[in-house]
Structure formats: C-alpha cells, structure tokens
mmCIF file of C-alpha atoms and ligand atoms in Angstrom:
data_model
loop_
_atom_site.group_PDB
_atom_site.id
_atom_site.type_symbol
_atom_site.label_atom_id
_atom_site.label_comp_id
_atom_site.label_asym_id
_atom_site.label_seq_id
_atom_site.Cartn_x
_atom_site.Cartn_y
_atom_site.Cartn_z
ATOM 1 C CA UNK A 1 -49.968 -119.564 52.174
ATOM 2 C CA UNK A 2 -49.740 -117.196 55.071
ATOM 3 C CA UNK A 3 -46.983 -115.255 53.064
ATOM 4 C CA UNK A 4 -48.579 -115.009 49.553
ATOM 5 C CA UNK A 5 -51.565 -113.460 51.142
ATOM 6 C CA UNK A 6 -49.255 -111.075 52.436
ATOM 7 C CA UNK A 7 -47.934 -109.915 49.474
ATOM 8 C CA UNK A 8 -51.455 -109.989 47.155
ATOM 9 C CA UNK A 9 -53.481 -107.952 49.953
ATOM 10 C CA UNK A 10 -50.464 -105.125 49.698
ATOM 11 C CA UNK A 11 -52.972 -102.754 47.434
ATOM 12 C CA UNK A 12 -55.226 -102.230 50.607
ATOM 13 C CA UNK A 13 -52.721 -100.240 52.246
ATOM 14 C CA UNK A 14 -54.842 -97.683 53.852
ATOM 15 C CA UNK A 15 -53.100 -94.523 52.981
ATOM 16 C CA UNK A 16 -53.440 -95.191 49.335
ATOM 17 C CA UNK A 17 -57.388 -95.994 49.546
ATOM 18 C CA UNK A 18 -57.540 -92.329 51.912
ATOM 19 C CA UNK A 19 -55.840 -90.697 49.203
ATOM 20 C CA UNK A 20 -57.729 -92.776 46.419
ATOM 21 C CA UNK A 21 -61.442 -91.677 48.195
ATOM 22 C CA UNK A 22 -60.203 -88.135 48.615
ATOM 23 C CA UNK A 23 -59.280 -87.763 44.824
ATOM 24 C CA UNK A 24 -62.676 -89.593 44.185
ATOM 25 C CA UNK A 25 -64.317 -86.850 46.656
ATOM 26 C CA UNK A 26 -62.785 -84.240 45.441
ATOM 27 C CA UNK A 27 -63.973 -84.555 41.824
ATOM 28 C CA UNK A 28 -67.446 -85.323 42.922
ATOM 29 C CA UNK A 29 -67.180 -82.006 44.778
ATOM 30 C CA UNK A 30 -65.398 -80.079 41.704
ATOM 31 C CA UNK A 31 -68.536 -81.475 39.621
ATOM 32 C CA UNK A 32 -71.124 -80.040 42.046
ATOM 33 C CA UNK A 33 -69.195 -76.764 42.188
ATOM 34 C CA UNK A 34 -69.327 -76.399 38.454
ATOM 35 C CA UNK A 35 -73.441 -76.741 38.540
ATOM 36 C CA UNK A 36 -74.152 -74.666 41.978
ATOM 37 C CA UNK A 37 -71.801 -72.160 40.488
ATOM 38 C CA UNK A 38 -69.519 -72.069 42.980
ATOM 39 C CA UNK A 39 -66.416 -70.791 40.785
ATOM 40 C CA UNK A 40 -65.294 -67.384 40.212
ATOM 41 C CA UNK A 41 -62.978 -65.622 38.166
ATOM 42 C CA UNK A 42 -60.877 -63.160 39.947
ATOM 43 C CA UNK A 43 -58.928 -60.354 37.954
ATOM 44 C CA UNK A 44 -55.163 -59.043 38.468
ATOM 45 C CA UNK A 45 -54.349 -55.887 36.559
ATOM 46 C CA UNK A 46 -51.398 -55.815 34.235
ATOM 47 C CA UNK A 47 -49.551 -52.392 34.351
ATOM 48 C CA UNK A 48 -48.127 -50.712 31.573
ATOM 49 C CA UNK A 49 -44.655 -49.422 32.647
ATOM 50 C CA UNK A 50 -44.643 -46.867 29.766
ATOM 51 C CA UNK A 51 -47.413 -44.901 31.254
ATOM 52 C CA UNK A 52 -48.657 -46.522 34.210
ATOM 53 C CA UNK A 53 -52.206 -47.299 33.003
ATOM 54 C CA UNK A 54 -53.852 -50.340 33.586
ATOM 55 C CA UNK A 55 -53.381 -52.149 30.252
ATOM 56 C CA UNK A 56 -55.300 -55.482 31.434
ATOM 57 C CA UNK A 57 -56.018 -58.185 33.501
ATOM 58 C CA UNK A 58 -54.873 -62.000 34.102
ATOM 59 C CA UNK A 59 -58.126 -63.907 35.228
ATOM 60 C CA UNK A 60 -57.684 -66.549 37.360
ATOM 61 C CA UNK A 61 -59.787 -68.991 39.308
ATOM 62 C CA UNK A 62 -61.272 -69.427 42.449
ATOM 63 C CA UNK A 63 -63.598 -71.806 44.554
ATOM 64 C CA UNK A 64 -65.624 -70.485 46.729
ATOM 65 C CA UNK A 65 -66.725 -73.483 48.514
ATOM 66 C CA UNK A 66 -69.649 -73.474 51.306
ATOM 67 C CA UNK A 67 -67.480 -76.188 53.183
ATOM 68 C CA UNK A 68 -64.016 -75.222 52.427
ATOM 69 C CA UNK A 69 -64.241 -71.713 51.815
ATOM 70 C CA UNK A 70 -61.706 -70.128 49.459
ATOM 71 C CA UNK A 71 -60.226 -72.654 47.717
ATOM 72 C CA UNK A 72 -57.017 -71.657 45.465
ATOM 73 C CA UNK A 73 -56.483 -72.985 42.375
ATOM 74 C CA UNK A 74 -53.318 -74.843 42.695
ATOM 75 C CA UNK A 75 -54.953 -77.386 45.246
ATOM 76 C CA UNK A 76 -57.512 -78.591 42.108
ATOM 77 C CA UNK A 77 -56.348 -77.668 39.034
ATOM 78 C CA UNK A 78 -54.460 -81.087 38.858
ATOM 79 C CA UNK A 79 -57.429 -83.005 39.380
ATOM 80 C CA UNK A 80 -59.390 -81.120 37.337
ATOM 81 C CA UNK A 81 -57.566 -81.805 34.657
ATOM 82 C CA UNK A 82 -57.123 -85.501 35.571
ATOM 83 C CA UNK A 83 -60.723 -86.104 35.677
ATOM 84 C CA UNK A 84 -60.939 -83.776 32.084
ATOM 85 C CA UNK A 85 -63.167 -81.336 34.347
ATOM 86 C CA UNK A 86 -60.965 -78.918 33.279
ATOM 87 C CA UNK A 87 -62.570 -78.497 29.744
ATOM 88 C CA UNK A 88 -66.174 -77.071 31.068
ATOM 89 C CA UNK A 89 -64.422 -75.433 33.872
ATOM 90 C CA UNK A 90 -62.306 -73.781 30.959
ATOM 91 C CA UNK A 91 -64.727 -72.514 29.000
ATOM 92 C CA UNK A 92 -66.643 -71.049 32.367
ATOM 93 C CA UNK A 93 -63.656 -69.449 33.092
ATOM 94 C CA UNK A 94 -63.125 -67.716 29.419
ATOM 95 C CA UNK A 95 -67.022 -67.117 29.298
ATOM 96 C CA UNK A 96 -66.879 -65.345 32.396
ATOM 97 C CA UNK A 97 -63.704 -63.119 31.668
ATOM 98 C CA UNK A 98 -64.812 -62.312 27.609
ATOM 99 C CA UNK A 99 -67.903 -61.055 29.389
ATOM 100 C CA UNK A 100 -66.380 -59.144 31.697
ATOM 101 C CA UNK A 101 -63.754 -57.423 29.475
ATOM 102 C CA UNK A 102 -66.462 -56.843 26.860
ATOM 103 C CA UNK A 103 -68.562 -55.093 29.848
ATOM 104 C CA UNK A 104 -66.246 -52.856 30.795
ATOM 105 C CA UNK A 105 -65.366 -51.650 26.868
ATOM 106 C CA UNK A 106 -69.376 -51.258 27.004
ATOM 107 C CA UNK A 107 -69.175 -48.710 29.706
ATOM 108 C CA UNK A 108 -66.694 -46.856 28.084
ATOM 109 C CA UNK A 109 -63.841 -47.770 30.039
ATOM 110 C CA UNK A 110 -61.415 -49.102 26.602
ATOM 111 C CA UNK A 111 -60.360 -51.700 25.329
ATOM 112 C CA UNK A 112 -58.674 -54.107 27.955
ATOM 113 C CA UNK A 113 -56.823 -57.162 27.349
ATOM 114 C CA UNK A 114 -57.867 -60.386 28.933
ATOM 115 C CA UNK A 115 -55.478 -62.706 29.640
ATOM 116 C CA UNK A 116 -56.395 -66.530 30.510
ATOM 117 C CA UNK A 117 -55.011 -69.319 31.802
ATOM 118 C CA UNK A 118 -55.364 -72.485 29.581
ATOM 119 C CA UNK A 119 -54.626 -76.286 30.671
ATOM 120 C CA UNK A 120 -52.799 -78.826 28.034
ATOM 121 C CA UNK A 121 -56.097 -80.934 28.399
ATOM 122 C CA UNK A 122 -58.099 -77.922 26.844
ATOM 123 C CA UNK A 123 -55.725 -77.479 24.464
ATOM 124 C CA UNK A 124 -55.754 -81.001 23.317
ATOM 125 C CA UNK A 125 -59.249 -81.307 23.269
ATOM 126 C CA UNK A 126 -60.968 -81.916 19.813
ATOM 127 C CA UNK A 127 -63.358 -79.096 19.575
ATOM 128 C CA UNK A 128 -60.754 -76.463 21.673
ATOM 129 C CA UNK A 129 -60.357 -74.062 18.068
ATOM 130 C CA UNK A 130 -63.760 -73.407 17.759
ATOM 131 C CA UNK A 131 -64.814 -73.182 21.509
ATOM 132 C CA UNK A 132 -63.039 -70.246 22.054
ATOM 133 C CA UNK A 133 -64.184 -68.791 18.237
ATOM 134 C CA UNK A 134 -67.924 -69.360 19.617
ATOM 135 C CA UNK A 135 -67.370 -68.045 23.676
ATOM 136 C CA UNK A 136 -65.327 -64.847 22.068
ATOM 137 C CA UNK A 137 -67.991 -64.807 19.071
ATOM 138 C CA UNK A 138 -70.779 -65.177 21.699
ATOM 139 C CA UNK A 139 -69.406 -62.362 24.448
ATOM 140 C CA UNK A 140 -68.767 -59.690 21.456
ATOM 141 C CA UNK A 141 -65.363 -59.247 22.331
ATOM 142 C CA UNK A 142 -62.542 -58.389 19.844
ATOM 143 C CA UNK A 143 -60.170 -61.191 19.245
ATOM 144 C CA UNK A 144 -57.349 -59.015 19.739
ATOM 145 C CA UNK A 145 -57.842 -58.107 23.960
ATOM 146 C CA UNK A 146 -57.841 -62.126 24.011
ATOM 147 C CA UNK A 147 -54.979 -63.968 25.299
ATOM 148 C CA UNK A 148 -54.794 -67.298 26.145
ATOM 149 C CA UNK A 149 -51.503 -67.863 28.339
ATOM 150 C CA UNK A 150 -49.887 -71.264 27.949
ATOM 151 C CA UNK A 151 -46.674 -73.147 29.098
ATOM 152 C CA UNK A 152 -43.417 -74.705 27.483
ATOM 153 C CA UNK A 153 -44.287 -77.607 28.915
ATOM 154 C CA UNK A 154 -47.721 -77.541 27.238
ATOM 155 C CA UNK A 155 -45.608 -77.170 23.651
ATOM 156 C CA UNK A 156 -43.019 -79.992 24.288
ATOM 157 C CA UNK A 157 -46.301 -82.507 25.059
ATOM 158 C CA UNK A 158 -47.684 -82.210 21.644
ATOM 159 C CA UNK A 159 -46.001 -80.218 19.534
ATOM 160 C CA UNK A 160 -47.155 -79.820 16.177
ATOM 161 C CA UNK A 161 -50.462 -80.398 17.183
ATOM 162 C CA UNK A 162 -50.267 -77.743 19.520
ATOM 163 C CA UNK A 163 -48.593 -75.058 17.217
ATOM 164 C CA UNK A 164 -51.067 -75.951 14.397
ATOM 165 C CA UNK A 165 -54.167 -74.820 16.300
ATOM 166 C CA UNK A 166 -51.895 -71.986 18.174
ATOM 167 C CA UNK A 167 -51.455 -71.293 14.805
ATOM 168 C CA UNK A 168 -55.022 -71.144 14.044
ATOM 169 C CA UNK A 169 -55.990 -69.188 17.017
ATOM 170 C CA UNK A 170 -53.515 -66.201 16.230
ATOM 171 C CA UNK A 171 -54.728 -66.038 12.662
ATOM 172 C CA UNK A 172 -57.648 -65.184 14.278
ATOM 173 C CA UNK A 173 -56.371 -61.833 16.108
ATOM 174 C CA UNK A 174 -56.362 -63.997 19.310
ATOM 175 C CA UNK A 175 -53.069 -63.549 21.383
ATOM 176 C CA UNK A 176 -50.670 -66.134 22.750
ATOM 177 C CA UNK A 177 -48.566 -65.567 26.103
ATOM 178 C CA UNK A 178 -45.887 -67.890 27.092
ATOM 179 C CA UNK A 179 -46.640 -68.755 30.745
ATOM 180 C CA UNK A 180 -43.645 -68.955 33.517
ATOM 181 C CA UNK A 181 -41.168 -68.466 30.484
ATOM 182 C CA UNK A 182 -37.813 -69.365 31.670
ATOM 183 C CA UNK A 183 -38.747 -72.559 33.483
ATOM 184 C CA UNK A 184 -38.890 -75.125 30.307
ATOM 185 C CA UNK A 185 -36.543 -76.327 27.916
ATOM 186 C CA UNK A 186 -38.038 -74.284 25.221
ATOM 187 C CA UNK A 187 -34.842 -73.360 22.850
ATOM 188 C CA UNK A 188 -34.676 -69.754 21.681
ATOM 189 C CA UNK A 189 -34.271 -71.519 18.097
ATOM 190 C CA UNK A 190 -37.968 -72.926 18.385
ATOM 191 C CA UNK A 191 -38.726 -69.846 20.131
ATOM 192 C CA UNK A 192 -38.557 -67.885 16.974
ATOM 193 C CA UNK A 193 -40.876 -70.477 14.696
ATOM 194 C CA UNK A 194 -43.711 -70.550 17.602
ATOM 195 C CA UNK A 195 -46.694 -68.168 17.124
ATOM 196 C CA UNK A 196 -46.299 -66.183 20.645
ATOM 197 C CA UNK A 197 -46.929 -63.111 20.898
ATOM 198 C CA UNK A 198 -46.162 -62.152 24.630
ATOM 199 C CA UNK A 199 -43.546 -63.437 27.406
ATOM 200 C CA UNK A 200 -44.762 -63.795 30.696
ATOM 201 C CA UNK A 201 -40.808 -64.057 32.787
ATOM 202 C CA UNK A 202 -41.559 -66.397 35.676
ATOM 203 C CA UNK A 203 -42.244 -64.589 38.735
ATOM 204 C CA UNK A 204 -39.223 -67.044 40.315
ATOM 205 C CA UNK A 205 -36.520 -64.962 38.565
ATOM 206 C CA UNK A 206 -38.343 -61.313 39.705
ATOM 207 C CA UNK A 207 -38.209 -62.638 43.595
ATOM 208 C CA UNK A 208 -34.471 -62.472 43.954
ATOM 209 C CA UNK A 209 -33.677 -59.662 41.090
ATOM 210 C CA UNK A 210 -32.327 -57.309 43.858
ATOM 211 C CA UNK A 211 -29.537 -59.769 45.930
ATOM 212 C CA UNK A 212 -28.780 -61.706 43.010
ATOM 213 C CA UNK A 213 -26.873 -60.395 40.357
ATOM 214 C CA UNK A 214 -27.540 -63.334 38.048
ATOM 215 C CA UNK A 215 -30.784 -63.018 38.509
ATOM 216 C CA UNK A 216 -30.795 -59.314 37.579
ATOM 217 C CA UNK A 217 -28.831 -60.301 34.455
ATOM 218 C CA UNK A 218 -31.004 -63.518 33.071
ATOM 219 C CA UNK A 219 -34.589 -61.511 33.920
ATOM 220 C CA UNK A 220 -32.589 -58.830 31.884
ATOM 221 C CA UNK A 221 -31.586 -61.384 29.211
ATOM 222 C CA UNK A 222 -35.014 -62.694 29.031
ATOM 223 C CA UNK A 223 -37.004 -59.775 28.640
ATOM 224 C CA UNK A 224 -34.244 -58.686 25.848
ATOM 225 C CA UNK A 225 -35.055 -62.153 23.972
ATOM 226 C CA UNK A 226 -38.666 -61.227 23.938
ATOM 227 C CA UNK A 227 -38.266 -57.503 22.446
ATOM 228 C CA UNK A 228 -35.957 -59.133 19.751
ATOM 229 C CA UNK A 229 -38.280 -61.549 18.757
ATOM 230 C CA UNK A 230 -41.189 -58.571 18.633
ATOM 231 C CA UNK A 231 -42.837 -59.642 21.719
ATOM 232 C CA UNK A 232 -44.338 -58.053 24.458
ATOM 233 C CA UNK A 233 -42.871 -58.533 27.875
ATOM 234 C CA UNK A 234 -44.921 -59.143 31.325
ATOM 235 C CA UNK A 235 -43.025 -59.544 34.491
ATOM 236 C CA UNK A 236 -44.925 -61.421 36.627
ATOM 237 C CA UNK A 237 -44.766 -61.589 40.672
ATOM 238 C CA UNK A 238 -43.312 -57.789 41.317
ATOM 239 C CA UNK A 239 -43.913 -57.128 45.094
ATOM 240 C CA UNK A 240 -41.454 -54.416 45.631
ATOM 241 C CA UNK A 241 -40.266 -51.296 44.489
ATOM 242 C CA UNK A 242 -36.721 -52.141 43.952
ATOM 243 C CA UNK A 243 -38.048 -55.287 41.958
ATOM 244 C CA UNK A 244 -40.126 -52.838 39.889
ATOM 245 C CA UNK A 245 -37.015 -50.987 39.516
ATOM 246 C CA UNK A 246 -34.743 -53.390 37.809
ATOM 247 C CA UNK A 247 -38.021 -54.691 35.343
ATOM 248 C CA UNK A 248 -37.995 -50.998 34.705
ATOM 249 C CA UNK A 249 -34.392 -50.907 33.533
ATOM 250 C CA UNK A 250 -34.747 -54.264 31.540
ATOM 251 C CA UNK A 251 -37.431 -52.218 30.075
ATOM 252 C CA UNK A 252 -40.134 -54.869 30.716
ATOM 253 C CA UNK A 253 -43.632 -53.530 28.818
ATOM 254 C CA UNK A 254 -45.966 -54.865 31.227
ATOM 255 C CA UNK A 255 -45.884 -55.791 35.023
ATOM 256 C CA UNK A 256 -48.013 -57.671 37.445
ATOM 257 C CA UNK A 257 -47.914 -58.375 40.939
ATOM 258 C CA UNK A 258 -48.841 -57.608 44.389
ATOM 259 C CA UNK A 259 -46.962 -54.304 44.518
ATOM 260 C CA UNK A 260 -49.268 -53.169 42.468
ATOM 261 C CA UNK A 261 -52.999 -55.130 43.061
ATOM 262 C CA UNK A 262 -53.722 -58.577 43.953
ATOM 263 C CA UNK A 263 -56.509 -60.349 41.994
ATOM 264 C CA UNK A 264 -59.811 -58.686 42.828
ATOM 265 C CA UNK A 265 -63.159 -59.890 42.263
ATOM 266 C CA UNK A 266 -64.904 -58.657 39.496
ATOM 267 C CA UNK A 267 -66.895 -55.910 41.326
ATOM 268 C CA UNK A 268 -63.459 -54.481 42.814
ATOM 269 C CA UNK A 269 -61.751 -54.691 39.694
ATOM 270 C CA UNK A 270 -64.798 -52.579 38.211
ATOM 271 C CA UNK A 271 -64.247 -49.963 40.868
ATOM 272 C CA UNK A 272 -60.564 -49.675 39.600
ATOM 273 C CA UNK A 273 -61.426 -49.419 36.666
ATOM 274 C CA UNK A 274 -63.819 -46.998 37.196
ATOM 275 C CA UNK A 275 -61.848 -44.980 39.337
ATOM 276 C CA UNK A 276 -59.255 -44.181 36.612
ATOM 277 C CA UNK A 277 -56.080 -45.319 38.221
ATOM 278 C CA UNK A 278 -52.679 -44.670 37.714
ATOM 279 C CA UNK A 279 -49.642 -46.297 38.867
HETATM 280 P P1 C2E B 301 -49.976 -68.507 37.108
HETATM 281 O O1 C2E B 301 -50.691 -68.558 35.818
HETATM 282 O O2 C2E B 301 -48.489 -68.477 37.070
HETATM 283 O O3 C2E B 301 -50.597 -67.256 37.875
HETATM 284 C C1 C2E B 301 -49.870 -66.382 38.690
HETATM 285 C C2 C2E B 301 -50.059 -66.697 40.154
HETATM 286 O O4 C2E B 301 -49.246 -65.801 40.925
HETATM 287 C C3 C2E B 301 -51.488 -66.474 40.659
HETATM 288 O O5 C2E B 301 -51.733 -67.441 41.667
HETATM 289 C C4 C2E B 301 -51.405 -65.079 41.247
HETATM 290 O O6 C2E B 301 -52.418 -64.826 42.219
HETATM 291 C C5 C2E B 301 -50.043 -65.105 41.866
HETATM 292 N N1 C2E B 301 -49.452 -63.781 42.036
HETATM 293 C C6 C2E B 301 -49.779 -62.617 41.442
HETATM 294 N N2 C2E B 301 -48.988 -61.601 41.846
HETATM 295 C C7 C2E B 301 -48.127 -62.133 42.726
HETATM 296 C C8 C2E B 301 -47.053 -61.584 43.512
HETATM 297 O O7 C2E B 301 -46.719 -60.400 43.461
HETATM 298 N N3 C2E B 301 -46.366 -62.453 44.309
HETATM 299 C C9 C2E B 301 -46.697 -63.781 44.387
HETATM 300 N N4 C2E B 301 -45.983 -64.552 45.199
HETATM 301 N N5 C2E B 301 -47.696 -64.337 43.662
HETATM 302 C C10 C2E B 301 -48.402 -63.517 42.846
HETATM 303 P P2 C2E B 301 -53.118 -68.226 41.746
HETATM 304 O O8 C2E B 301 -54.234 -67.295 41.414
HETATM 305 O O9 C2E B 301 -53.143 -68.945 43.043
HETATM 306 O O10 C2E B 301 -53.013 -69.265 40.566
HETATM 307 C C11 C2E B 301 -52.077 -70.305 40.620
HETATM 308 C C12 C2E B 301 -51.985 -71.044 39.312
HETATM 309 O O11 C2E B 301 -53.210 -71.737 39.040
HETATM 310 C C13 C2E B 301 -51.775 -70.131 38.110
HETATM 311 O O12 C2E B 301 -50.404 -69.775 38.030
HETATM 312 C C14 C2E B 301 -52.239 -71.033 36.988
HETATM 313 O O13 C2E B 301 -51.230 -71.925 36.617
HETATM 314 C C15 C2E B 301 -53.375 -71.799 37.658
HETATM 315 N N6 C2E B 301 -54.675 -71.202 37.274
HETATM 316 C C16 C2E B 301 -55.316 -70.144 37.824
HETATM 317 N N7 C2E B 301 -56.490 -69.905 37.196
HETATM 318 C C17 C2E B 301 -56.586 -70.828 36.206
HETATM 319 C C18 C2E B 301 -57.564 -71.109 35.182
HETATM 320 O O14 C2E B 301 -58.599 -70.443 35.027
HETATM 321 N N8 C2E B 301 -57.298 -72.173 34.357
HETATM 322 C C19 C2E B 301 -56.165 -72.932 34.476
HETATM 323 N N9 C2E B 301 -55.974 -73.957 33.626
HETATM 324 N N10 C2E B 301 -55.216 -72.678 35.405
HETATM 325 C C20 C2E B 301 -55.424 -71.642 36.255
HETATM 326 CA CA1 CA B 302 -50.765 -67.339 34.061
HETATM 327 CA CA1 CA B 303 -47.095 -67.416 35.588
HETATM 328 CA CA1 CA B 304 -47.186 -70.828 37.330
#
C-alpha cells in the first residue's frame, strides 16, 4: 500500500506546484497590469539606407511594473498568450502605436510606418479582421503606414486560415512583414503565393555577417529573395558599422538596430522625430 501511495502522490512534487502558482501569479499580475495601465509601447526607428531618414518604427512592449520594474517582453509574452491575454493586450498595443503614428503625421512630421508585433493567438482569434479595421478606423491612420509583423511559424500553424484573413488585411492597404525570416521552414515556393509585403532577415544572421563568410552570403541571399519577389527588406539587429556595411552591399532597404537607436519611449521617439535626424 505503502508503494502505490508513492507513485499516486508523484503530482505534488513541489517544483511543479512553484512553477504551477507562479504561472497562476503571473497572469493574475498580467491582468492587473492591463487595467492599472501598466504597459507601454516603446518605439525603434527603422532607417532607410537609401537616404538615411527615419522611415518608421517597430513598436514593441514593455511592463513597467511597480514591483518588478521593467519587465521585457520575452519573460510574458508566452503566458500571455497561454492565458489568451494576449488578444486585449494586442489591441492596447496597436491602439497605442496607430495613435501615436497618426500624432506625429498630425504635427506635420510625415507619414511614418508603424510596424507591430502580432501573436498566432490574435491572429486566430474570431473577430482579429475587423479589430484592427476598427483600432486603424478609430486612430485615423492610413492603412498603408500599418504593418503587422508575423512569423513562419505563425503560417505553418494554420495555414489557409491564416493567409485568407492575411489576405483580407492587405486588400485593405494594411502591410504584412515576415518576422525573423530565415528561421522557419517557409519554402521560397510558398513564399511567392503568401501576401507579404516586407522581409524582416533575423537579426541571428546580421550578428556574425563580418567573421562568417556564410553568413555574409545567406543574409546576402536572403535579402536578394525578397527584392525578387518585390519586397521590401529590413535587417534587423545591426549594432555595428561593419554589419551596416555588408546590409549596405546586399542592398538591404531598411535597417534597425542598436547602432542606430534602441526602442525609445514615446516622448523620446517624438524628440527624434522632431529633431529631424539623419543617419
Ligand atoms: P522581435 O519582434 O524579433 O523584436 C526585435 C527584438 O530585438 C526587440 O526585443 C528589440 O528590442 C531587439 N533589438 C533591436 N535592435 C537590436 C540590436 O541591435 N541588437 C539586439 N541584440 N537586439 C535588438 P524586445 O523588445 O525585447 O522584444 C522581444 C520580442 O518580444 C520581440 O522580438 C517580439 O517577438 C516580442 N514582442 C515585443 N512586443 C510585442 C508585442 O507588442 N506583441 C507581441 N505579440 N510580441 C511582442
Ligand atoms: Ca518584430
Ligand atoms: Ca525579429
Ligand atoms: Ca524574434
């Protein structure tokens, strides 16, 4: 008897109820942070290589918890998702940045893109098509300085759903960026059918450009795919200048990266704006 109780009592192994209260405590906290407004959107330029002008900006999340402090996205997008906060969080996040990008064509400043990050659970969502039609209707924006940047994984999980209300979004004027491109299975032939409009190459092939000479010749291959295919072409994760360098010769149209501006809060990335910068 002693030994069957052994074995039944096995799923009150202490580390799994720790991690099983923390998951539990972190979504109750992810919750409250959505209603005391705790989130913010911080914005990363995109630099056009042609000219050196700041052609837009990649928003991206932060928590700014009383407790925790700055909390980065990668330690609760998972469970965000997981727990389906993701889908108001979402829309916050693309409320927030259509505001923002509509502000600053308000003040004169042109007609920036807005790139933004979207989960598979959004995606997948029934009502996703016509949430974004009604934030983007709502903040005034343009359609076209939308982008919504997505994954290959995100494609492979549900694809012809998710190509049918891609689809639908890009008939609207709304752009489509392929996230981390190079890190899926996507195949160019598929490639060619899907309704993407920019490449984003994965800022993992950019690191080691300069030792590497394969590197230097698949960031080269992939940013040639994407001009073949009519696409425009974002390198991603540039922190030097001999990185900037070889995206230059691959003739990348876009680049993003510490090199040239981390992601700034909104009231910093109004100053740069403001200030008329050129790279
Ligand atoms: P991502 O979409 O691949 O975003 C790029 C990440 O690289 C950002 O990290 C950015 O701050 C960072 N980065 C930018 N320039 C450089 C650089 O020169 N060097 C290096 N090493 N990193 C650079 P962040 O902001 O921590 O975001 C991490 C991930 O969290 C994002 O990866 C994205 O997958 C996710 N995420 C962020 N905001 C949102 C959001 O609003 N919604 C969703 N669903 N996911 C988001
Ligand atoms: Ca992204
Ligand atoms: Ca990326
Ligand atoms: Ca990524």
């Amino acid at each position: 008897a002693k030994e069957e109780g052994k074995g039944k009592y096995i799923i009150f192994d202490p580390a799994f109820l720790q991690a099983f209260s923390e998951r539990v405590n972190m979504e109750k906290y992810l919750r409250k942070a959505l209603e005391r407004n705790e989130f913010m959107v911080f914005y990363q330029p995109q630099i056009r290589l042609r000219n050196g002008c700041i052609y837009g900006f990649e928003a991206l999340i932060r928590w700014n918890s009383p407790e925790r402090g700055m909390v980065s996205p990668l330690s609760f997008i998972k469970i965000a998702e997981d727990s389906r906060l993701i889908v108001p969080i979402g829309e916050w996040v693309l409320a927030q940045s259509c505001m923002f990008a509509k502000r600053l064509q308000d003040e004169g400043y042109g007609d920036y893109k807005m790139a933004v990050n979207i989960s598979v659970v959004q995606l997948l969502e029934d009502g996703f098509v016509d949430s974004v039609l009604r934030i983007l209707e709502k903040s005034g924006l343009n359609p076209e300085q939308l982008e919504l940047e997505i994954t290959e994984s995100m494609i492979m999980e549900s694809f012809h759903l998710v190509i049918s209300k891609l689809d639908l979004l890009k008939s609207k004027g709304i752009q489509i960026a392929l996230d981390d491109f190079g890190t899926g299975y996507s195949s160019l032939g598929s490639l060619k059918n899907m309704p993407i409009t920019t490449l984003k190459v994965d800022k993992s092939f950019i690191e080691h450009v300069p030792e590497q000479e394969d590197n230097r010749n698949l960031a080269r291959t992939i940013v040639m795919i994407g001009r073949k295919l009519g696409m425009r072409v974002v390198a991603e994760g540039v922190e030097t200048e001999l990185q900037l360098q070889h995206v230059k010769r691959a003739k990348c149209d876009l680049v993003q990266g510490y090199l040239f501006s981390k992601p700034l809060p909104e009231l910093e990335a109004l100053e740069l704006v403001r200030s008329g910068r050129k790279y």
